[in-house]
mmCIF file of C-alpha atoms in Angstrom:
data_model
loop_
_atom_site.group_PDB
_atom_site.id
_atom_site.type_symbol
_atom_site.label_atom_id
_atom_site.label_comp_id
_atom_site.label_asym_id
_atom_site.label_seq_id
_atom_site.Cartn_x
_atom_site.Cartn_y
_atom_site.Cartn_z
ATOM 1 C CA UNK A 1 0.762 46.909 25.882
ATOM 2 C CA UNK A 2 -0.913 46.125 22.545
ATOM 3 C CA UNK A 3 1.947 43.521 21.903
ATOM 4 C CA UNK A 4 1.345 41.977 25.097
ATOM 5 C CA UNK A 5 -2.071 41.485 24.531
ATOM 6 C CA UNK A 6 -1.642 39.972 20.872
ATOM 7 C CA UNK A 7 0.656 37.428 22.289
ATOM 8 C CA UNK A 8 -1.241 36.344 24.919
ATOM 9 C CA UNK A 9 -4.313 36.102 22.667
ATOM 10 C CA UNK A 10 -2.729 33.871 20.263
ATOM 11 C CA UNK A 11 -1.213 31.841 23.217
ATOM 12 C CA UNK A 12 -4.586 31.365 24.352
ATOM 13 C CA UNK A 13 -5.510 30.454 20.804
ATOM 14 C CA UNK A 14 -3.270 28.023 20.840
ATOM 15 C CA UNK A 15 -3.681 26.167 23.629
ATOM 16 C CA UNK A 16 -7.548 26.294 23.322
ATOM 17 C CA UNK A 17 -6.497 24.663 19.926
ATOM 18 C CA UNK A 18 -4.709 22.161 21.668
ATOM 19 C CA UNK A 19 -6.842 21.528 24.547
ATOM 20 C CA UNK A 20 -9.790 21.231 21.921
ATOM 21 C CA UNK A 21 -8.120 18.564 19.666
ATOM 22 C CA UNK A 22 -7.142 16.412 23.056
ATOM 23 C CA UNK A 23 -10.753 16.445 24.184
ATOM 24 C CA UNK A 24 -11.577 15.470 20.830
ATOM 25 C CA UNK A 25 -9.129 12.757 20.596
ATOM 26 C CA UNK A 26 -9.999 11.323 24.289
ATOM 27 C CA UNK A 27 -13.510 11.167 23.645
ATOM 28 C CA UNK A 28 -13.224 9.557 20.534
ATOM 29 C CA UNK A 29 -10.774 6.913 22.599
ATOM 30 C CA UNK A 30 -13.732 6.388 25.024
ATOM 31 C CA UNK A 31 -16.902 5.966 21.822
ATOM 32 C CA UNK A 32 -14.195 3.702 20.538
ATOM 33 C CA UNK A 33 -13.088 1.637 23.367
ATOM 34 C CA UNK A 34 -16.810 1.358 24.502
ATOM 35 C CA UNK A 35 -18.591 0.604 20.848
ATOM 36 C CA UNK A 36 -16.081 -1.606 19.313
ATOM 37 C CA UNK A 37 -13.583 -3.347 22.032
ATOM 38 C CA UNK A 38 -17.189 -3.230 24.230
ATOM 39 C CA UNK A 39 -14.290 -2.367 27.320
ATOM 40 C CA UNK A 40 -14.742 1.679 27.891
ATOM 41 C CA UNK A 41 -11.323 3.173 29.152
ATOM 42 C CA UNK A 42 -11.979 4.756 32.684
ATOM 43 C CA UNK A 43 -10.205 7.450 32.306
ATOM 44 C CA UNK A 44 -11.394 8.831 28.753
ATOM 45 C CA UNK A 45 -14.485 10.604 30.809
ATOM 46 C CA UNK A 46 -12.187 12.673 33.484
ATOM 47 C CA UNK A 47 -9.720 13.871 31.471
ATOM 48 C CA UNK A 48 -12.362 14.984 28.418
ATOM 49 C CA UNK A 49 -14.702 16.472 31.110
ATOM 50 C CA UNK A 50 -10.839 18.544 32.815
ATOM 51 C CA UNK A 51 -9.981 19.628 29.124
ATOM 52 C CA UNK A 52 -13.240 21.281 28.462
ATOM 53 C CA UNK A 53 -13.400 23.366 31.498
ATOM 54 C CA UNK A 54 -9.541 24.295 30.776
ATOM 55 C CA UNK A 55 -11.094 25.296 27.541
ATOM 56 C CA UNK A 56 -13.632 26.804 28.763
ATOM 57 C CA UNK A 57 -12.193 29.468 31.579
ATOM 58 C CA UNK A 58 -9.337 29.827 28.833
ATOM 59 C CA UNK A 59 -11.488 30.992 25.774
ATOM 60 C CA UNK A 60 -14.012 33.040 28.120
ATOM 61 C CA UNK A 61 -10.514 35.399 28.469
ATOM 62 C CA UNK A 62 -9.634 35.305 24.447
ATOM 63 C CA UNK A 63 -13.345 36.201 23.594
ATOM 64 C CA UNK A 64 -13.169 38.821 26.424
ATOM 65 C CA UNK A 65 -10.198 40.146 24.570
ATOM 66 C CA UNK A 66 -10.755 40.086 21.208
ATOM 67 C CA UNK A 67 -14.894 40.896 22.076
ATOM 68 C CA UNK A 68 -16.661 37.373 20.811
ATOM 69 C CA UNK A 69 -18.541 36.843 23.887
ATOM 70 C CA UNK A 70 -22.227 37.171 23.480
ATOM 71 C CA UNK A 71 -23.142 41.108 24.389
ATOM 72 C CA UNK A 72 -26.266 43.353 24.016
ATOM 73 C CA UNK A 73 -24.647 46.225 21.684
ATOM 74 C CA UNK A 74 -27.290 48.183 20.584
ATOM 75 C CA UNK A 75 -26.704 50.867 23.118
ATOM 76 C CA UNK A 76 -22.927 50.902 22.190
ATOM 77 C CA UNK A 77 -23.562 51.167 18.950
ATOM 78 C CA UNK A 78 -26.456 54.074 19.380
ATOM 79 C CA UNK A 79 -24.069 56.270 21.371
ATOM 80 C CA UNK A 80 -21.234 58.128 20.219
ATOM 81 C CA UNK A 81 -17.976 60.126 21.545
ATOM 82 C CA UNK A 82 -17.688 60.642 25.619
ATOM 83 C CA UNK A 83 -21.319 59.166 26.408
ATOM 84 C CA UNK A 84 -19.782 55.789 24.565
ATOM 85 C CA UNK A 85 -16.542 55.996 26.122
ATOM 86 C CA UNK A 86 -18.330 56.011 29.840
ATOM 87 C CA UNK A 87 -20.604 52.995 28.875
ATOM 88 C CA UNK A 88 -17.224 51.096 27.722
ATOM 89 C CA UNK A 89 -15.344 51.840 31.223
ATOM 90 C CA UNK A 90 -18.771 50.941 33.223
ATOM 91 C CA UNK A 91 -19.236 47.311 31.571
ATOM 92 C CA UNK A 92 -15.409 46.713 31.807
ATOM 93 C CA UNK A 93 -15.742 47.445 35.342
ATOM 94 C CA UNK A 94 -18.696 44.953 36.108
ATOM 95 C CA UNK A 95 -16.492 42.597 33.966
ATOM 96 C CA UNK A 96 -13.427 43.366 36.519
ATOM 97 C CA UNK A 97 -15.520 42.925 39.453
ATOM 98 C CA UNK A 98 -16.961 39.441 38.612
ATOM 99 C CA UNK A 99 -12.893 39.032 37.403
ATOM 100 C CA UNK A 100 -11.702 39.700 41.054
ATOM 101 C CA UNK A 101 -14.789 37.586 42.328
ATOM 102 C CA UNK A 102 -13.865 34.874 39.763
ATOM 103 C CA UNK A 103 -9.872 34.819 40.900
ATOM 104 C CA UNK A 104 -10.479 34.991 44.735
ATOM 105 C CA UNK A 105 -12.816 32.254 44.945
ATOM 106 C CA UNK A 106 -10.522 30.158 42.246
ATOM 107 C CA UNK A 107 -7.533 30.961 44.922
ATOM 108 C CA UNK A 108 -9.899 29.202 47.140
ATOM 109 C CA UNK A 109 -10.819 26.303 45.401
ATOM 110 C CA UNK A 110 -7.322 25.480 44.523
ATOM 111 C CA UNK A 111 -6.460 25.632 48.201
ATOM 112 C CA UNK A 112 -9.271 23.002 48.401
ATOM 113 C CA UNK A 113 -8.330 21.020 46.093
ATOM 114 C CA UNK A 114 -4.729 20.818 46.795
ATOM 115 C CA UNK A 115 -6.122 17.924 49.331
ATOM 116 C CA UNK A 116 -8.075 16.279 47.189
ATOM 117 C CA UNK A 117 -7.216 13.400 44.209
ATOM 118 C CA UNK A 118 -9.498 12.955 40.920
ATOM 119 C CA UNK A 119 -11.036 9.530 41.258
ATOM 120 C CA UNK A 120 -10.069 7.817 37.745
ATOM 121 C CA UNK A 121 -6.479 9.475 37.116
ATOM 122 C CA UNK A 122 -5.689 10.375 40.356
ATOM 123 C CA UNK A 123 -4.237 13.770 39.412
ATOM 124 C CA UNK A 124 -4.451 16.343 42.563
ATOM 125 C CA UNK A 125 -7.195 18.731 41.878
ATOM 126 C CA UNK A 126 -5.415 22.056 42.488
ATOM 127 C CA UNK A 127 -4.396 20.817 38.998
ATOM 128 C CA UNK A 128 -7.747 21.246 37.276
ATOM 129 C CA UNK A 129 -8.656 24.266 39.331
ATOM 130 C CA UNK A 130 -6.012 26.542 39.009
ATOM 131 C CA UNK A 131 -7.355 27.263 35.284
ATOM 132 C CA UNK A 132 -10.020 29.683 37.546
ATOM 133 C CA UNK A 133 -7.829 31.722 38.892
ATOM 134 C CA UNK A 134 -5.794 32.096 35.760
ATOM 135 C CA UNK A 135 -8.559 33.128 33.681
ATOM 136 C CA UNK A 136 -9.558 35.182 36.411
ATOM 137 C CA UNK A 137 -5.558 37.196 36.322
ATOM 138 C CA UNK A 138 -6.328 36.902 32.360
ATOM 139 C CA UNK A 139 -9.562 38.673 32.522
ATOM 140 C CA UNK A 140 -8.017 41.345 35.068
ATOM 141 C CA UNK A 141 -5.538 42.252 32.617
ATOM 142 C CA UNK A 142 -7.344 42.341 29.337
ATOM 143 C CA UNK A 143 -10.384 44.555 30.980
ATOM 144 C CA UNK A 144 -7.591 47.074 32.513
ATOM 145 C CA UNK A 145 -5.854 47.049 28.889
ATOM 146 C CA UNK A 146 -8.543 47.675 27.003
ATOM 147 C CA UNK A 147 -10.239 50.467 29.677
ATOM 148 C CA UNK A 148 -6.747 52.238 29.691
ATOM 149 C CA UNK A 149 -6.812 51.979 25.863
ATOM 150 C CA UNK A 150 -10.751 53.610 25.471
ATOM 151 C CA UNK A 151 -9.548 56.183 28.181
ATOM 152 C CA UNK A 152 -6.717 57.275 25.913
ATOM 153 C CA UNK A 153 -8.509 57.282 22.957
ATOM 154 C CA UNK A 154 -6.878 54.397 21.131
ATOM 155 C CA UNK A 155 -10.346 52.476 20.793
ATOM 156 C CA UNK A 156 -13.799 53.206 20.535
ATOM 157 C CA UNK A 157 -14.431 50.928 23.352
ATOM 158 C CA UNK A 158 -16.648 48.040 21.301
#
């Protein structure tokens, strides 16, 4: 399971890497092409404004995994042994519940959006959406990883 969850990780690196250098490059197309050729491309704003959400919903599952995101640890830190392991498994499972929330109503939205057409590429919005519900499936399995992991006693549950 550990394996799993490195590879994933990195492939989330990765991409995040990728995503964040193709924002960077499209919005330095659009300060560009509006500055100097005074002619803005009309598509430079969409597909920065799709790549940072991607981003986004992507990296909020690596920093979930690999515990970046921003978190009041002062308790965790205070307690030790069983009392530590129970706080671990109780945060993991508000994070799964607002993971289920977050992948049901993504299901949703990319139902929605299956009908529906971004106005300067024209690229079917399912298309952007469906980055919710993956995160969401993302989230799902790191927070059941890591709680079966603290249960056995592998981690320490920060």
């Amino acid at each position: 399971m550990k394996k799993l969850d490195g590879i994933l990780v990195k492939l989330l690196f990765y991409i995040c890497g990728f995503l964040m250098f193709l924002m960077t490059a499209v919005v330095t197309a659009q300060v560009v092409s509006r500055y100097v050729f005074d002619n803005p491309f009309s598509w430079t704003e969409e597909l920065g404004r799709y790549t940072f959400v991607w981003v986004s919903f992507l990296g909020m599952a690596a920093a979930i995994k690999v515990g970046s995101h921003i978190a009041l640890d002062m308790l965790v830190r205070a307690l030790k042994g069983l009392s530590r392991k129970i706080l671990a498994v109780f945060n993991n499972l508000l994070v799964l519940i607002f993971a289920v929330f977050l992948t049901i109503s993504g299901f949703n939205l990319v139902e929605l959006g299956a009908r529906q057409h971004s106005p300067s590429l024209g690229l079917p919005m399912d298309i952007v959406y469906i980055v919710i519900p993956i995160s969401g499936l993302l989230l799902i399995y790191f927070v059941l990883s890591e709680t079966i992991q603290v249960v056995i006693g592998k981690e320490d549950g920060v």
